[in-house]
Amino acid sequence: DIQMTQSPSSLSASVGDRVTITCRASQSIRSFLSWYQQKPGKAPKFLIYGASTLQSGVPSRFSGSGSGTDFTLTITSLEPDDFATYYCQQSFSNPLTFGQGTRLEIK
Amino acid sequence: EVQLLESGGGLVQPGGSLRLSCAGSGFTFNNYAMNWVRQTPGKGLEWVSGVSGGGGSTFYADSVVGRFTIYRDNSKNTLYLQMNSLRVADTAVYFCAKDSPSDGVQFDYWGQGTLVTVSS
């Protein structure tokens, strides 16, 4: 199975900050990497696929990059609505696997 | 508007069975693979199972192989997960999730989730 490791596990930031979350795969997954945002008690929301393609309707302050084993999710100019937990997910091979999540908290 | 509505969760004893349902609307149901993803309370996400649009291909996580069965009834736009031999470790919120049209398998729409509690 491909293991996905996110860092950091938690992050404190302020409104207006720029933050970067990293996701590392245990083997190459080319660009088969997606990102999700989840708020407490809610289903995850699909943000990015193909490592860098923004899902329709997702604000442009979100961006993704990377290929192979190392990927990043960047949020420029944080807004109050962005404080949530973020997960990466690989779809290169079964079983599909998620990172353990990064909790983004207000400083 | 795409909507996914799960039902069927509840409290069951270890070794028991439960069937989850997920009714889809707002999209051409049989054009898309569908999946179940679960989340243990306070923990992360785990993909459980997936089925192709026509229902002919199914995929499972190792943790549920031989105990869970995914299937769909495209005439009813409904996805199912039959869960047998349930274990305490299967306790989680179960989400159904639609596959996106892009390469790879990723989940562009999710249901609200249904809680399965396995406890004596």
Coordinates of C-alpha atoms in Angstrom, one line a residue:
Chain A
D1 CA 0.0 0.0 0.0
I2 CA 1.1 3.6 -0.7
Q3 CA 1.5 5.5 2.5
M4 CA 0.8 9.2 2.5
T5 CA 2.4 11.4 5.2
Q6 CA 1.4 15.0 5.8
S7 CA 3.3 17.6 7.6
P8 CA 2.8 19.4 9.8
S9 CA 0.0 17.6 11.7
S10 CA -1.2 20.9 13.0
L11 CA -0.5 24.5 12.1
S12 CA -1.5 27.8 13.7
A13 CA -1.8 30.9 11.5
S14 CA -3.5 34.2 11.3
V15 CA -6.0 35.6 8.8
G16 CA -4.0 37.0 5.9
D17 CA -1.1 34.6 6.3
R18 CA 0.3 32.3 3.6
V19 CA 0.5 28.7 4.6
T20 CA 1.9 25.6 3.0
I21 CA 1.0 21.9 3.8
T22 CA 3.2 19.1 2.6
C23 CA 2.2 15.6 1.5
R24 CA 4.8 12.9 0.8
A25 CA 4.0 9.5 -0.8
S26 CA 6.0 6.4 0.0
Q27 CA 6.5 5.8 -3.7
S28 CA 6.0 7.7 -6.9
I29 CA 2.3 8.5 -7.6
R30 CA 3.1 10.7 -10.6
S31 CA 0.4 13.5 -10.3
F32 CA -2.4 11.3 -8.9
L33 CA -2.9 13.5 -5.9
S34 CA -5.9 15.3 -4.6
W35 CA -6.6 17.6 -1.7
Y36 CA -9.7 18.0 0.5
Q37 CA -10.9 20.4 3.2
Q38 CA -13.0 19.1 6.1
K39 CA -14.7 21.1 8.8
P40 CA -16.0 19.5 12.0
G41 CA -19.1 17.4 11.6
K42 CA -19.1 17.9 7.8
A43 CA -18.1 15.8 4.8
P44 CA -14.8 16.6 3.1
K45 CA -14.8 19.2 0.3
F46 CA -12.9 18.5 -2.9
L47 CA -10.3 21.2 -3.6
I48 CA -7.6 20.0 -6.0
Y49 CA -6.9 17.1 -8.3
G50 CA -4.1 16.0 -10.6
A51 CA -1.8 17.6 -8.0
S52 CA -2.5 21.2 -9.2
T53 CA -5.9 21.5 -10.9
L54 CA -8.4 23.5 -8.9
Q55 CA -11.9 22.1 -8.7
S56 CA -14.6 24.4 -10.1
G57 CA -15.7 26.9 -7.5
V58 CA -12.6 26.7 -5.3
P59 CA -11.1 30.1 -4.6
S60 CA -7.9 30.9 -6.4
R61 CA -6.0 31.5 -3.1
F62 CA -5.7 27.7 -3.0
S63 CA -3.0 26.1 -5.2
G64 CA -1.3 22.7 -5.4
S65 CA 2.0 21.6 -6.8
G66 CA 4.3 18.6 -7.0
S67 CA 4.7 15.3 -8.7
G68 CA 6.3 12.0 -8.0
T69 CA 6.5 11.7 -4.2
D70 CA 6.4 15.3 -2.9
F71 CA 3.4 17.6 -3.0
T72 CA 2.3 20.9 -1.5
L73 CA -1.0 22.7 -0.8
T74 CA -0.6 26.5 -0.5
I75 CA -3.2 28.9 0.7
T76 CA -2.3 32.5 0.2
S77 CA -4.0 35.2 2.3
L78 CA -5.9 33.0 4.7
E79 CA -9.5 33.8 5.3
P80 CA -11.6 32.8 8.3
D81 CA -13.4 30.2 6.3
D82 CA -10.1 28.4 5.6
F83 CA -9.5 27.1 9.1
A84 CA -10.2 23.4 8.8
T85 CA -8.4 20.1 8.4
Y86 CA -6.8 19.3 5.1
Y87 CA -6.2 15.8 3.7
C88 CA -4.3 14.6 0.7
Q89 CA -5.3 11.4 -1.2
Q90 CA -3.5 9.3 -3.8
S91 CA -5.3 7.7 -6.7
F92 CA -2.3 6.1 -8.4
S93 CA -3.1 2.6 -7.1
N94 CA -5.5 0.6 -5.0
P95 CA -6.0 0.8 -2.1
L96 CA -6.7 4.5 -2.3
T97 CA -5.0 6.1 0.7
F98 CA -5.3 9.4 2.5
G99 CA -2.8 11.4 4.5
Q100 CA -3.4 11.6 8.3
G101 CA -4.6 15.2 8.0
T102 CA -3.3 18.7 8.8
R103 CA -5.3 20.8 11.2
L104 CA -5.1 24.5 10.4
E105 CA -6.0 26.6 13.5
I106 CA -6.4 30.3 14.1
K107 CA -3.5 31.8 16.0
Chain B
E1 CA -27.3 19.9 -8.0
V2 CA -25.6 16.7 -7.1
Q3 CA -26.9 15.1 -3.9
L4 CA -25.9 12.0 -2.1
L5 CA -28.0 10.8 0.9
E6 CA -26.8 7.9 3.0
S7 CA -29.0 5.8 5.3
G8 CA -28.8 2.6 7.2
G9 CA -26.3 3.4 10.0
G10 CA -26.9 2.4 13.6
L11 CA -25.8 0.4 16.6
V12 CA -25.0 -3.3 16.0
Q13 CA -23.2 -5.9 18.1
P14 CA -19.9 -7.4 17.1
G15 CA -20.4 -10.1 14.5
G16 CA -23.6 -8.5 13.3
S17 CA -24.6 -7.2 9.9
L18 CA -25.8 -3.9 8.5
R19 CA -26.6 -2.5 5.1
L20 CA -25.9 1.0 4.1
S21 CA -27.6 2.8 1.2
C22 CA -26.7 5.9 -0.7
A23 CA -29.2 7.6 -3.0
G24 CA -27.8 9.7 -5.7
S25 CA -29.5 12.5 -7.6
G26 CA -28.5 15.4 -9.9
F27 CA -26.2 13.5 -12.1
T28 CA -26.3 10.5 -14.4
F29 CA -25.7 7.9 -11.8
N30 CA -24.5 5.0 -13.9
N31 CA -21.8 7.1 -15.6
Y32 CA -19.7 7.3 -12.4
A33 CA -17.9 5.0 -10.1
M34 CA -19.0 5.3 -6.5
N35 CA -17.2 4.7 -3.3
W36 CA -17.5 4.3 0.4
V37 CA -15.1 6.2 2.7
R38 CA -15.1 6.0 6.5
Q39 CA -13.9 8.1 9.3
T40 CA -13.3 6.9 12.8
P41 CA -14.5 9.4 15.3
G42 CA -11.7 12.0 15.8
K43 CA -9.5 10.3 13.2
G44 CA -8.7 10.5 9.6
L45 CA -10.2 9.2 6.4
E46 CA -10.1 5.6 5.1
W47 CA -11.2 4.4 1.7
V48 CA -13.3 1.3 2.1
S49 CA -14.6 0.2 -1.2
G50 CA -15.4 1.3 -4.8
V51 CA -17.6 0.1 -7.7
S52 CA -17.5 0.9 -11.3
G53 CA -20.4 2.7 -13.0
G54 CA -21.9 -0.4 -14.4
G55 CA -21.3 -2.4 -11.2
G56 CA -19.1 -5.0 -12.8
S57 CA -15.9 -4.1 -11.1
T58 CA -15.5 -3.8 -7.3
F59 CA -12.6 -2.9 -5.1
Y60 CA -12.0 -3.3 -1.4
A61 CA -9.6 -2.2 1.3
D62 CA -7.8 -5.2 2.9
S63 CA -9.4 -4.4 6.2
V64 CA -12.9 -5.3 4.8
V65 CA -12.2 -7.9 2.2
G66 CA -14.5 -11.0 2.6
R67 CA -16.8 -9.1 5.1
F68 CA -18.1 -6.1 3.1
T69 CA -19.8 -6.2 -0.3
I70 CA -20.4 -3.1 -2.4
Y71 CA -23.0 -3.1 -5.1
R72 CA -25.3 -0.7 -6.9
D73 CA -28.8 -0.6 -8.4
N74 CA -28.6 1.9 -11.3
S75 CA -32.3 1.6 -11.9
K76 CA -32.8 3.1 -8.4
N77 CA -29.7 5.4 -8.5
T78 CA -28.6 3.8 -5.3
L79 CA -25.3 2.5 -3.9
Y80 CA -25.1 -0.1 -1.2
L81 CA -22.6 -1.5 1.3
Q82 CA -23.5 -4.8 2.9
M83 CA -21.4 -5.2 6.0
N84 CA -21.1 -8.6 7.7
S85 CA -19.0 -9.9 10.6
L86 CA -18.8 -6.4 11.9
R87 CA -16.0 -5.6 14.4
V88 CA -15.6 -2.8 17.0
A89 CA -12.9 -1.4 14.7
D90 CA -15.5 -0.8 12.0
T91 CA -17.1 1.9 14.1
A92 CA -17.0 5.0 12.0
V93 CA -19.0 7.6 10.0
Y94 CA -19.4 6.1 6.6
F95 CA -19.6 8.5 3.6
C96 CA -20.6 7.6 0.1
A97 CA -18.6 9.6 -2.5
K98 CA -18.9 10.1 -6.2
D99 CA -15.9 9.6 -8.5
S100 CA -14.9 12.7 -10.4
P101 CA -14.7 12.7 -14.2
S102 CA -11.0 13.3 -14.1
D103 CA -8.2 10.7 -14.4
G104 CA -7.6 8.7 -11.3
V105 CA -10.2 8.2 -8.5
Q106 CA -11.0 11.2 -6.4
F107 CA -14.2 12.2 -4.8
D108 CA -15.9 15.3 -6.0
Y109 CA -19.2 14.9 -4.1
W110 CA -19.8 13.4 -0.7
G111 CA -22.9 12.5 1.3
Q112 CA -23.4 13.8 4.8
G113 CA -22.3 10.5 6.3
T114 CA -24.0 7.8 8.4
L115 CA -22.7 6.6 11.8
V116 CA -22.1 2.9 12.3
T117 CA -21.4 1.9 15.9
V118 CA -20.3 -1.7 16.6
S119 CA -20.5 -2.4 20.3
S120 CA -21.8 -5.0 22.7

